[in-house]
PDB file of C-alpha atoms in Angstrom:
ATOM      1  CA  UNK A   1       4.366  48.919  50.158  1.00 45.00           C
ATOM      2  CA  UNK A   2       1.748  47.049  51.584  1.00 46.00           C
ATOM      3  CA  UNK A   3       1.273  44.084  54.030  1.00 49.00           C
ATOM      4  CA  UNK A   4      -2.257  42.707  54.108  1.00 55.00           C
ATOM      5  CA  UNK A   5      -4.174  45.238  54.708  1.00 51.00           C
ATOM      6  CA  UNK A   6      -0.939  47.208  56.747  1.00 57.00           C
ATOM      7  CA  UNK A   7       0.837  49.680  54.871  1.00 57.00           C
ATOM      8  CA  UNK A   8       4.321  49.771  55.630  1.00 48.00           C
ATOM      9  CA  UNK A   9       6.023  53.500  55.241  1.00 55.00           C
ATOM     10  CA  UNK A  10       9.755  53.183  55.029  1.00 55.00           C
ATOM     11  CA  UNK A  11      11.488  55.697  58.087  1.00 67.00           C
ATOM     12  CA  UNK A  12      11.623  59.474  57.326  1.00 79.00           C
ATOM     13  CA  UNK A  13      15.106  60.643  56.524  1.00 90.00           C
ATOM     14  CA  UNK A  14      16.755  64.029  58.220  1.00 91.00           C
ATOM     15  CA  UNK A  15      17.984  64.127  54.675  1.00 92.00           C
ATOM     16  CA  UNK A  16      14.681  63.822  52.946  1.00 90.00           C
ATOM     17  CA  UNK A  17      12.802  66.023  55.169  1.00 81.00           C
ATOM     18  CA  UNK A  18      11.518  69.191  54.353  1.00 71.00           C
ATOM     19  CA  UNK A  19       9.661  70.255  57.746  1.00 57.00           C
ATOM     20  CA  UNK A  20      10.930  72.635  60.339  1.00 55.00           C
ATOM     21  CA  UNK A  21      11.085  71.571  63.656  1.00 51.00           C
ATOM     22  CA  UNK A  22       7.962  71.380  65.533  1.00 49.00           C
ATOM     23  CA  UNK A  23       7.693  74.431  68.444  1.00 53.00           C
ATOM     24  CA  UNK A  24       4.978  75.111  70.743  1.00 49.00           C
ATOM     25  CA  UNK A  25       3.370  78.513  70.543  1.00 47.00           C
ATOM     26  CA  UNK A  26       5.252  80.890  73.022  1.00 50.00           C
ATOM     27  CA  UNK A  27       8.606  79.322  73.254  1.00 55.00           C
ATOM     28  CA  UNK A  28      11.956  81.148  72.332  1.00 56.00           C
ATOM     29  CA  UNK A  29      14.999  79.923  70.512  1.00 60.00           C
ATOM     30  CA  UNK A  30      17.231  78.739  73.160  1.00 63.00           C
ATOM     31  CA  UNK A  31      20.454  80.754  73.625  1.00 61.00           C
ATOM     32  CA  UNK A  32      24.020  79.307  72.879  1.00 77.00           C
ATOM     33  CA  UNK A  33      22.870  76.240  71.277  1.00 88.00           C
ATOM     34  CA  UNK A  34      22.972  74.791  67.545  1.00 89.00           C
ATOM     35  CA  UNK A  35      22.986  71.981  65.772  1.00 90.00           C
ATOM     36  CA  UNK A  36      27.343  71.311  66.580  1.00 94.00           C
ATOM     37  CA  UNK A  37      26.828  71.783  70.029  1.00 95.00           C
ATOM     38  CA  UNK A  38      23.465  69.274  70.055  1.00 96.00           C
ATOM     39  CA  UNK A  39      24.999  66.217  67.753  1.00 97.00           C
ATOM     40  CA  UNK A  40      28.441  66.745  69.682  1.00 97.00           C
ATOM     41  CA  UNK A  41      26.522  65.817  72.827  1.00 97.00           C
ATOM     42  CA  UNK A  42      24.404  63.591  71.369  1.00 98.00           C
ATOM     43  CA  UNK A  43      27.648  61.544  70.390  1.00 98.00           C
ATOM     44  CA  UNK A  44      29.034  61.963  73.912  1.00 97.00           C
ATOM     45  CA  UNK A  45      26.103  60.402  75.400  1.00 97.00           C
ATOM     46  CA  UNK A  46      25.915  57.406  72.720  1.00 97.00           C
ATOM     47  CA  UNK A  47      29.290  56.752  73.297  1.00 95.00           C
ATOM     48  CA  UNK A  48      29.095  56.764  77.414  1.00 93.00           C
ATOM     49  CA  UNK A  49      25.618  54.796  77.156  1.00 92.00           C
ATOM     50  CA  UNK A  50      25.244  53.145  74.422  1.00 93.00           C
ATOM     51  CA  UNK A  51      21.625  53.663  72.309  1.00 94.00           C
ATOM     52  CA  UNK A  52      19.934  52.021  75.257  1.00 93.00           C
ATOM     53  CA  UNK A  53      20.719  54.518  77.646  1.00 92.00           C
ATOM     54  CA  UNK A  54      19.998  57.472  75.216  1.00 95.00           C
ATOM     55  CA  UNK A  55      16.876  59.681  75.396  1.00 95.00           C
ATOM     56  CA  UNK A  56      15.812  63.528  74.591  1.00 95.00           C
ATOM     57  CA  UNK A  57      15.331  63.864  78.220  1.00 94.00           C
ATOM     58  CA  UNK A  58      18.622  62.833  78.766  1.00 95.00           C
ATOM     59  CA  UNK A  59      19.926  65.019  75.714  1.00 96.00           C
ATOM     60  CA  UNK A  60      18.145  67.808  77.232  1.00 94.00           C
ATOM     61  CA  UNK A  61      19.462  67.389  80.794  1.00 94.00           C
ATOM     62  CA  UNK A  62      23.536  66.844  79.438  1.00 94.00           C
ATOM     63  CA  UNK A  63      22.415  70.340  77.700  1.00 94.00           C
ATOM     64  CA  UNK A  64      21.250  71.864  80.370  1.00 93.00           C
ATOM     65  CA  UNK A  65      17.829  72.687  78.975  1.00 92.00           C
ATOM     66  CA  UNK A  66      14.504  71.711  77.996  1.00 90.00           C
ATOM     67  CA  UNK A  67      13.252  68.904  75.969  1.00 87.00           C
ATOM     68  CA  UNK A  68      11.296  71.229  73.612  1.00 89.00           C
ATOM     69  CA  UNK A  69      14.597  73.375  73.054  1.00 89.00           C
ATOM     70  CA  UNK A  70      16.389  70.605  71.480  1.00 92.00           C
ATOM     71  CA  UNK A  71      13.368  70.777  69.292  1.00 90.00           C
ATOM     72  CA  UNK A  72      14.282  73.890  67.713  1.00 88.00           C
ATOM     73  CA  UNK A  73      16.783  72.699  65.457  1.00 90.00           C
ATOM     74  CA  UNK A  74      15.720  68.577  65.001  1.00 91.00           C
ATOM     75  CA  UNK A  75      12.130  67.209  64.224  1.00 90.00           C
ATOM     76  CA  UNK A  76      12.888  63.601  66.084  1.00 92.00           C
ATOM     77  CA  UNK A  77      15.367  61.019  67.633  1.00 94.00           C
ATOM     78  CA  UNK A  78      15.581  59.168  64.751  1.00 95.00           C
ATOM     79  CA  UNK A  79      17.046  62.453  62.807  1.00 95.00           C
ATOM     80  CA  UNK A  80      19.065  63.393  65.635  1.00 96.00           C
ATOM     81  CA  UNK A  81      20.493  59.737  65.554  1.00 97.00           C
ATOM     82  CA  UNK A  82      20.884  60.581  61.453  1.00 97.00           C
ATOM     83  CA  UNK A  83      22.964  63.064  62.392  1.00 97.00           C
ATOM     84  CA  UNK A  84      25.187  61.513  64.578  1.00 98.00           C
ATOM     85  CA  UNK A  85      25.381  58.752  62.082  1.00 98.00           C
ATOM     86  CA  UNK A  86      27.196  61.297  59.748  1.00 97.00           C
ATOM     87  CA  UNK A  87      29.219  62.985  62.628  1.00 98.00           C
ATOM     88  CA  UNK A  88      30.792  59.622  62.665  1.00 98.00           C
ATOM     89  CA  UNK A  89      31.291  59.168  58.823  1.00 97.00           C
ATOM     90  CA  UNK A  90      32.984  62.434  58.977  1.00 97.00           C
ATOM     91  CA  UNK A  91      35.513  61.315  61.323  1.00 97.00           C
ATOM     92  CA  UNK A  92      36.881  58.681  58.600  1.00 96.00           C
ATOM     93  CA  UNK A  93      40.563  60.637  57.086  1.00 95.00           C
ATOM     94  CA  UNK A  94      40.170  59.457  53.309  1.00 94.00           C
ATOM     95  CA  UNK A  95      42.823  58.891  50.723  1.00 89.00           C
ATOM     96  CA  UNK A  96      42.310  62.579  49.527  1.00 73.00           C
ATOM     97  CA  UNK A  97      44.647  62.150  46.343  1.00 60.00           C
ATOM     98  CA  UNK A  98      42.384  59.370  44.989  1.00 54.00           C
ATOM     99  CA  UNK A  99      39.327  61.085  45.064  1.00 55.00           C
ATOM    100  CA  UNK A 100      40.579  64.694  44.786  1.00 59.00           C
ATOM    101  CA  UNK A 101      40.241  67.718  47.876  1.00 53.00           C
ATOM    102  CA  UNK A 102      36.967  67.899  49.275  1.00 53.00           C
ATOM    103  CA  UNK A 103      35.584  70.751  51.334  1.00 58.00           C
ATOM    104  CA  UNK A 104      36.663  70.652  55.343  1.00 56.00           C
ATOM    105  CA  UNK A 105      39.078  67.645  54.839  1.00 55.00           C
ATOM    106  CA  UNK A 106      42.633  67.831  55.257  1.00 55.00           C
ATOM    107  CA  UNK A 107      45.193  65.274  53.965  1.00 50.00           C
ATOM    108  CA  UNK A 108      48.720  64.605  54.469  1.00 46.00           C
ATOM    109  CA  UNK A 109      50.779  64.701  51.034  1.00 47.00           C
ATOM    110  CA  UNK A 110      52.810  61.227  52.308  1.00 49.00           C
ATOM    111  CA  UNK A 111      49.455  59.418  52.008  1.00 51.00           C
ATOM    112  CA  UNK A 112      49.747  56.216  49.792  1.00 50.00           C
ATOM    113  CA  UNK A 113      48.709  56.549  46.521  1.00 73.00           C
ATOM    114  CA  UNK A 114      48.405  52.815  45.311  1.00 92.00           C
ATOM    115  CA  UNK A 115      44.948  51.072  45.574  1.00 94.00           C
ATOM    116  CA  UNK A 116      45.594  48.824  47.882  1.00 95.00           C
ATOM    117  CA  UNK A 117      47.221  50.791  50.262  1.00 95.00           C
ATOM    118  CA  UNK A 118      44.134  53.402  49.944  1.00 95.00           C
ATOM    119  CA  UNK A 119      41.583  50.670  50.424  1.00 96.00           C
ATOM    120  CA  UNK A 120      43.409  49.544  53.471  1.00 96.00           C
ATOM    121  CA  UNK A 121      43.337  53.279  54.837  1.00 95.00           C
ATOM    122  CA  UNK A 122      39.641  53.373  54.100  1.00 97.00           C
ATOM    123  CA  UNK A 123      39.245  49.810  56.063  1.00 97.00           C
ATOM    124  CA  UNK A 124      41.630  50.534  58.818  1.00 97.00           C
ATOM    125  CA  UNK A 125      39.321  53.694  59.370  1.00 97.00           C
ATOM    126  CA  UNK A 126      36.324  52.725  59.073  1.00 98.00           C
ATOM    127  CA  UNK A 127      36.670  50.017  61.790  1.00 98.00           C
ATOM    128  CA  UNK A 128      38.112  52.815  63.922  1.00 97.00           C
ATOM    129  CA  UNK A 129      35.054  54.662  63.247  1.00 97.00           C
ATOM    130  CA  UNK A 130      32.816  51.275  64.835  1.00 96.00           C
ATOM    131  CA  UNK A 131      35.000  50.579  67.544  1.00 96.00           C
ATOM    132  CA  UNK A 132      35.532  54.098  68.901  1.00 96.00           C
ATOM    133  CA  UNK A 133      31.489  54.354  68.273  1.00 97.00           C
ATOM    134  CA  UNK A 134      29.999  51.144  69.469  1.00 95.00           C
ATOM    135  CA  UNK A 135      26.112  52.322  68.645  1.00 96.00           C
ATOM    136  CA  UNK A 136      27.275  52.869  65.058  1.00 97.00           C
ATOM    137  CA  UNK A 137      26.743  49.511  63.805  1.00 96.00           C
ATOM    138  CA  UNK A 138      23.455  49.205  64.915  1.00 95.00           C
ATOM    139  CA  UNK A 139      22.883  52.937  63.061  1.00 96.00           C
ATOM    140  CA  UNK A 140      23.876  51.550  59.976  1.00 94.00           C
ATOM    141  CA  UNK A 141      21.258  48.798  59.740  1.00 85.00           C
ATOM    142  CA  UNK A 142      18.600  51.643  60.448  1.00 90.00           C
ATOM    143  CA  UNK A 143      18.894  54.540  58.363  1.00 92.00           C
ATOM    144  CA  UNK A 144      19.755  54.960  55.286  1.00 89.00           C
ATOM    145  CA  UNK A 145      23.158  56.632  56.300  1.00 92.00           C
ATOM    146  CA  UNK A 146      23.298  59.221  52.920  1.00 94.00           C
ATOM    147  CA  UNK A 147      24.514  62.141  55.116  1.00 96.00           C
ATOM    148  CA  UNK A 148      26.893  64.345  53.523  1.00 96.00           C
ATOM    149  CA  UNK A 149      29.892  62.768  55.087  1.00 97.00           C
ATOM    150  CA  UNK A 150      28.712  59.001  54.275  1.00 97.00           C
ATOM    151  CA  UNK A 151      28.269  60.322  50.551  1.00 96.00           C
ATOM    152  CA  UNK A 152      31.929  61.578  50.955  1.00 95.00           C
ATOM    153  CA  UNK A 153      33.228  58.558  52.011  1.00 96.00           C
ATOM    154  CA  UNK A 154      31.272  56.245  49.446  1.00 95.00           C
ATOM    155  CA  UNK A 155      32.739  58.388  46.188  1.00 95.00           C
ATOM    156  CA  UNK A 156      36.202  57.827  48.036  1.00 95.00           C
ATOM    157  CA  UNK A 157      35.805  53.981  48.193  1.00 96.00           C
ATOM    158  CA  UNK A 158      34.436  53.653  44.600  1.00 95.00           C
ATOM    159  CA  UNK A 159      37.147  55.762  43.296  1.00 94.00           C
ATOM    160  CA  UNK A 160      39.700  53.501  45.501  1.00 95.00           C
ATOM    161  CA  UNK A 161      38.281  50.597  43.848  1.00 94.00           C
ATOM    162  CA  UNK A 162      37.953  51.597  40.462  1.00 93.00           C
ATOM    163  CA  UNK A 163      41.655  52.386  40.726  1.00 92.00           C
ATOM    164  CA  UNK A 164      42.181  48.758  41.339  1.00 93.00           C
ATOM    165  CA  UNK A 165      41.571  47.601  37.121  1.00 93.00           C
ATOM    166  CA  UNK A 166      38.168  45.852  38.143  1.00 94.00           C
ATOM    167  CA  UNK A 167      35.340  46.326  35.953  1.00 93.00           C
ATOM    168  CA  UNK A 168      32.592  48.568  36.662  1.00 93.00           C
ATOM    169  CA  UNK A 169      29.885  45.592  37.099  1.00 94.00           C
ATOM    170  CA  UNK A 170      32.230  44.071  39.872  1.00 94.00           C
ATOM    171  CA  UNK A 171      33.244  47.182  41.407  1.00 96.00           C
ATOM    172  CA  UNK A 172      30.219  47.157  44.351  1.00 95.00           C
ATOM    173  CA  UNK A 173      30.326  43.168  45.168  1.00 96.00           C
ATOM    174  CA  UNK A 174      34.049  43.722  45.837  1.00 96.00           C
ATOM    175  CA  UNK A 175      33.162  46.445  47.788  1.00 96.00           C
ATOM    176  CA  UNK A 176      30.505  44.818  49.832  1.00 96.00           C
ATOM    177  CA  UNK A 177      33.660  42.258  50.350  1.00 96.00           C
ATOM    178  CA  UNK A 178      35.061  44.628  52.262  1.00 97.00           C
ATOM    179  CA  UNK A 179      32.677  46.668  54.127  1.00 96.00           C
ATOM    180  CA  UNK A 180      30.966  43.834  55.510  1.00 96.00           C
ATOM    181  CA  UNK A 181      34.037  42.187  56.571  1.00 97.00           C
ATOM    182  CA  UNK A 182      35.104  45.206  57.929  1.00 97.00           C
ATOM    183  CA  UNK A 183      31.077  45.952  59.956  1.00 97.00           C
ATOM    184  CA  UNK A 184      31.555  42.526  61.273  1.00 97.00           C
ATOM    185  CA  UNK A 185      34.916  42.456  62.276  1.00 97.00           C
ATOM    186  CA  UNK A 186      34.552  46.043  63.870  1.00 97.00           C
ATOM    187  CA  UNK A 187      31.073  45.485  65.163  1.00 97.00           C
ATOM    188  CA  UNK A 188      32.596  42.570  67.261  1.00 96.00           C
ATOM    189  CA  UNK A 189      35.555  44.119  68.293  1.00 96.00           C
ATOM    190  CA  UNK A 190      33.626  47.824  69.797  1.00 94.00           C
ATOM    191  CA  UNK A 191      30.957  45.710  71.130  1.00 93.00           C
ATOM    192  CA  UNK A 192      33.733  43.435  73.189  1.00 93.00           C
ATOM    193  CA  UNK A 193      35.797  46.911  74.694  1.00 93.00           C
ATOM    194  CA  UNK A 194      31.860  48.331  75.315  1.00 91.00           C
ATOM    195  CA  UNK A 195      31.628  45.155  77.817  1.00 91.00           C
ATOM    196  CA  UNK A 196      34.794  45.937  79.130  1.00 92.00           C
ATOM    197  CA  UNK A 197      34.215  49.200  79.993  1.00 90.00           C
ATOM    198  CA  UNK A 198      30.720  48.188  81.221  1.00 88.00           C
ATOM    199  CA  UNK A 199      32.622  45.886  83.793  1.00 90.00           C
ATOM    200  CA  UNK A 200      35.146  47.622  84.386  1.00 93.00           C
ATOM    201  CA  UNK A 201      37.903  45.666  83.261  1.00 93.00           C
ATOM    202  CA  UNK A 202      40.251  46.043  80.294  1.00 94.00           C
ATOM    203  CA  UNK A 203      40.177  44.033  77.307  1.00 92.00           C
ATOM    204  CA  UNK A 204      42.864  42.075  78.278  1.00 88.00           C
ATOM    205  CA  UNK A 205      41.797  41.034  81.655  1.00 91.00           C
ATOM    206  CA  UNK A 206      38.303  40.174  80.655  1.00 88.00           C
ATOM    207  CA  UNK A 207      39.846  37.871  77.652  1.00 87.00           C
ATOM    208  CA  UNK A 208      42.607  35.884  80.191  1.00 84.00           C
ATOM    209  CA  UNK A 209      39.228  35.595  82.322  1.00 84.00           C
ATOM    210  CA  UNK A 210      37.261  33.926  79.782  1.00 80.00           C
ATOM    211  CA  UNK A 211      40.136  31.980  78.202  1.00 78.00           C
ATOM    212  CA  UNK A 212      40.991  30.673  81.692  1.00 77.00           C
ATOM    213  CA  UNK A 213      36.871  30.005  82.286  1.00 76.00           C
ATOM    214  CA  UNK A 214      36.637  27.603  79.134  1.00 72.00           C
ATOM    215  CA  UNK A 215      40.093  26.014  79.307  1.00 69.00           C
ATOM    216  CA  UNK A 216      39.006  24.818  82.657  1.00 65.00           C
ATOM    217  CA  UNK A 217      35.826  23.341  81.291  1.00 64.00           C
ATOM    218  CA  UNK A 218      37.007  21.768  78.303  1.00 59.00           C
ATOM    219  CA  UNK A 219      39.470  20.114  76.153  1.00 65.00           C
ATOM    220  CA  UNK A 220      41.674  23.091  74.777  1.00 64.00           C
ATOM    221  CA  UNK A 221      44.949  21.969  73.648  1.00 67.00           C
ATOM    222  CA  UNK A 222      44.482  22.653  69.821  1.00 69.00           C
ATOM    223  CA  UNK A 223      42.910  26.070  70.219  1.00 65.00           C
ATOM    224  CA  UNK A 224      45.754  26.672  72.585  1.00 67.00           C
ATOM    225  CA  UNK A 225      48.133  25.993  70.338  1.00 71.00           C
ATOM    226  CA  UNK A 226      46.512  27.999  67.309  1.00 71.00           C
ATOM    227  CA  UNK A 227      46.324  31.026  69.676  1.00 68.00           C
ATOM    228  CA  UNK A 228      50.087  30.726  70.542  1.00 71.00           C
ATOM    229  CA  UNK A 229      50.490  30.486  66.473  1.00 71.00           C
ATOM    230  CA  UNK A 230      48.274  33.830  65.966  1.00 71.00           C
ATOM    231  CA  UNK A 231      51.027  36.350  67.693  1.00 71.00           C
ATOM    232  CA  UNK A 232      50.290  39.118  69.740  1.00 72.00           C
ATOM    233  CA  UNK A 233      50.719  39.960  73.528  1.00 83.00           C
ATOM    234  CA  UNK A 234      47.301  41.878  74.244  1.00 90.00           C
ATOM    235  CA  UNK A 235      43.966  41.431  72.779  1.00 90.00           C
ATOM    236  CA  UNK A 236      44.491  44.395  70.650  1.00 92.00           C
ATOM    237  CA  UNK A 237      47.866  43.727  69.226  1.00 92.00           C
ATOM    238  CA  UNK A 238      45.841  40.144  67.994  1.00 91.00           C
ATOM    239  CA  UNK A 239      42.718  41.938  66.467  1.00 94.00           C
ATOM    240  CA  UNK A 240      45.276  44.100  64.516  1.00 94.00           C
ATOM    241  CA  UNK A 241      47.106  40.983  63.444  1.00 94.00           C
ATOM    242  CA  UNK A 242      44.000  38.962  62.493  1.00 94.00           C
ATOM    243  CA  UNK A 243      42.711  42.232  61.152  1.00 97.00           C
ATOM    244  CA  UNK A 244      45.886  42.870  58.680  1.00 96.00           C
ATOM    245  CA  UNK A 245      46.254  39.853  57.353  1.00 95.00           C
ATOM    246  CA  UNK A 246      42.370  38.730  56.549  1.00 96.00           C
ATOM    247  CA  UNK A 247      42.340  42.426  54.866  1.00 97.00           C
ATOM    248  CA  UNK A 248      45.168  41.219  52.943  1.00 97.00           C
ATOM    249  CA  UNK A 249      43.518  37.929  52.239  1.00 96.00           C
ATOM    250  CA  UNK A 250      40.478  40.325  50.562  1.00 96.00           C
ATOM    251  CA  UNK A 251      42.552  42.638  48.282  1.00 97.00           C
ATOM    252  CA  UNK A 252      44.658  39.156  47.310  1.00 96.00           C
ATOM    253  CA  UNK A 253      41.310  38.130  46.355  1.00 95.00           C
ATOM    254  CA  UNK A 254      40.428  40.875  44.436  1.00 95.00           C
ATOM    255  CA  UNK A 255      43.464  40.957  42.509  1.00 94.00           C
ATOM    256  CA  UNK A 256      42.700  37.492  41.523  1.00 94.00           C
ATOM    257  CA  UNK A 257      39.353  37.996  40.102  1.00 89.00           C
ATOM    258  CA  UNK A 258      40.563  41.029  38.236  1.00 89.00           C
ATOM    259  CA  UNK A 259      43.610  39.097  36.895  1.00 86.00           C
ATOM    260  CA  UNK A 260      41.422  35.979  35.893  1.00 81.00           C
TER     261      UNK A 260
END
């Protein structure tokens, strides 16, 4: 693809890639360390400090070994990121008797076995997924996120939703109904308890702070008494109110369009 006279290459893939690793002449495989071990820390960092704060240096350091040894088993940041990416994916429990066993999952035989109940297992978990993993979001609009794990979970969902009746042609736009109510709505919500933790308050004291902040600045009766209306005595017993019932609103949605 070309700009002017810039040509634009789309970002390698750790999935695409073909190359080894890059090594210097003379070094030696490190010792005790693989691929698990590297993307496990990888993800502990990431989730401590955020992509901002992340680094191969730093990799290397929570490791306890050299730059250059990391490079033994991944070419660059971006694929190491990749990786991560799909560490996270794989986190996601599917609704295994939709889609049928797949290697290294494990299922519970009392899952729900109605659509709707398996898309809202797929939805509740996948904003688990972006809140437990606040640099996730920002992963997704980067790579191309078709690890093993994201594959995984995409069959799942289009199984799910082909179980609902809809037609094949409307089966990804009511998908993208839900995933990107889901990316925004868990996007928001890891982002908000990353600040928390950043300050050093919980989610509930940094809301009353802010809700106390703007009532004293402005005219708030009728937001006060919508927020009395919403229910729920923390922050997070409100998100999983709000969160329930605009799901709801989605799949209602869905059913209508199928039904019409």
């Amino acid at each position: 693809m070309a700009t002017g006279s810039r040509t634009v290459r789309p970002r390698s893939s750790v999935w695409l890639s073909e190359r080894k690793a890059p090594k210097r002449k003379g070094d030696q495989q490190p010792v005790g360390l693989d691929h698990v071990k590297i993307v496990a820390a990888t993800m502990r960092l990431l989730d401590a400090e955020g992509l901002s704060g992340f680094s191969m240096r730093r990799l290397a350091a929570e490791l306890g070994v050299t730059a250059m040894s990391v490079y033994w088993y991944v070419e660059t940041k971006d694929h190491l990121l990749e990786l991560a990416l799909d560490a996270a994916m794989g986190e996601i429990a599917l609704p295994m008797e939709a889609v049928g066993p797949v290697e290294g999952k494990e299922h519970s035989p009392a899952e729900p076995r109605d659509w709707r109940e398996q898309l809202r297992q797929l939805a509740a978990e996948y904003r688990q997924v972006m809140v437990r993993h606040s640099w996730v979001p920002a992963l997704l609009g980067e790579y191309l996120n078709i690890g093993p794990n994201a594959v995984v979970f995409s069959n799942a969902a289009l199984a799910v939703m082909r179980n609902s009746g809809l037609p094949d042609d409307k089966i990804t736009s009511a998908l993208s109904l839900v995933y990107q109510f889901v990316y925004g709505f868990g996007t928001i919500e890891g982002r908000f308890a990353a600040r928390c933790r950043a300050a050093g308050l919980t989610q509930d004291e940094l809301f009353h702070e802010t809700m106390s902040s703007v009532e004293d600045r402005m005219e708030f009766d009728e937001p006060r008494k919508i927020m009395k209306a919403r229910g729920g005595n923390t922050v997070e017993e409100m998100r999983d109110r709000d969160f329930t019932f605009a799901l709801d609103f989605a799949i209602a949605g869905i059913e209508a369009l199928r039904d019409r």
